[in-house]
């Protein structure tokens, strides 16, 4: 006889045979629900896999499978998502995108405005989704994955990781003026956690001030652990220096390096492990400078019309040590 567990997986009895119920379709060994198969294969989270099915994007042996109770035999059935074959051993996918301005952080838009989905390989990895979001006019590091569990861990309020932003703001701003942010500024949705912040020079601020820092403006770096909507913009507006441009250069200890604007690359094994470990806090990151970077020959920079080099080590600057 077969036994089906809570996950919807079916196994044969000790004799290795399967006795189907009368008038029932035969159930082969190693069967499981289709949405669980897709999640295990790294296509998307369980919920995301169900969405792919109900949207008619999943086929089993050439037939569209929209029924959420559908079971598949992992050894015999041929499963495709958007025409791309899916197998259990392909694993989850982790990408880094350099988001340019003007793109919405969504995989589709009813008004057909530019979306980050247009910049990542959805045809190759149909279950990709962004980890968090960046505003339409904000540039910088945006992670994508098919690993729903990791994404939830990185974004959960109890586990929010450090994120580093550079901002070009209106007005002349000194390090002393940033004191309220370091203490924790009060916003309309509550008190912010203390931020790590400082004024930066034109060389460091190239992402937000490519033409240099003009008189009457200031470039600052702000590191936060929370993920409230428009948080950095609201924090700087609270001290009367509204943001002109905003760029995220670091997420959980991963730096946006060797990726052209509008381009993506797969994360290295070491970078994935950093994320799974919860990221690197600023005070710990520079201690990793001497560590040899992990190699991943499968990781390459992908973008329109050019080729990138291997990613560099991920670290915050030494000024945050001690």
Short mmCIF file of C-alpha atoms in Angstrom, two decimals, residues 54 62 75 88 103 110 117 139 177 202 251 259 261 281:
data_model
loop_
_atom_site.label_atom_id
_atom_site.label_comp_id
_atom_site.label_asym_id
_atom_site.label_seq_id
_atom_site.Cartn_x
_atom_site.Cartn_y
_atom_site.Cartn_z
CA UNK A 54 -3.35 28.70 -11.88
CA UNK A 62 2.57 18.47 -22.50
CA UNK A 75 11.12 10.02 -12.13
CA UNK A 88 14.45 18.47 -8.90
CA UNK A 103 11.79 50.68 -13.23
CA UNK A 110 -1.21 46.52 -15.65
CA UNK A 117 11.11 41.70 -14.59
CA UNK A 139 18.88 52.71 -8.15
CA UNK A 177 23.30 67.42 11.47
CA UNK A 202 32.34 63.14 -4.42
CA UNK A 251 22.45 44.47 1.17
CA UNK A 259 27.66 44.68 -12.34
CA UNK A 261 23.58 49.31 -14.53
CA UNK A 281 26.76 43.40 10.22
#
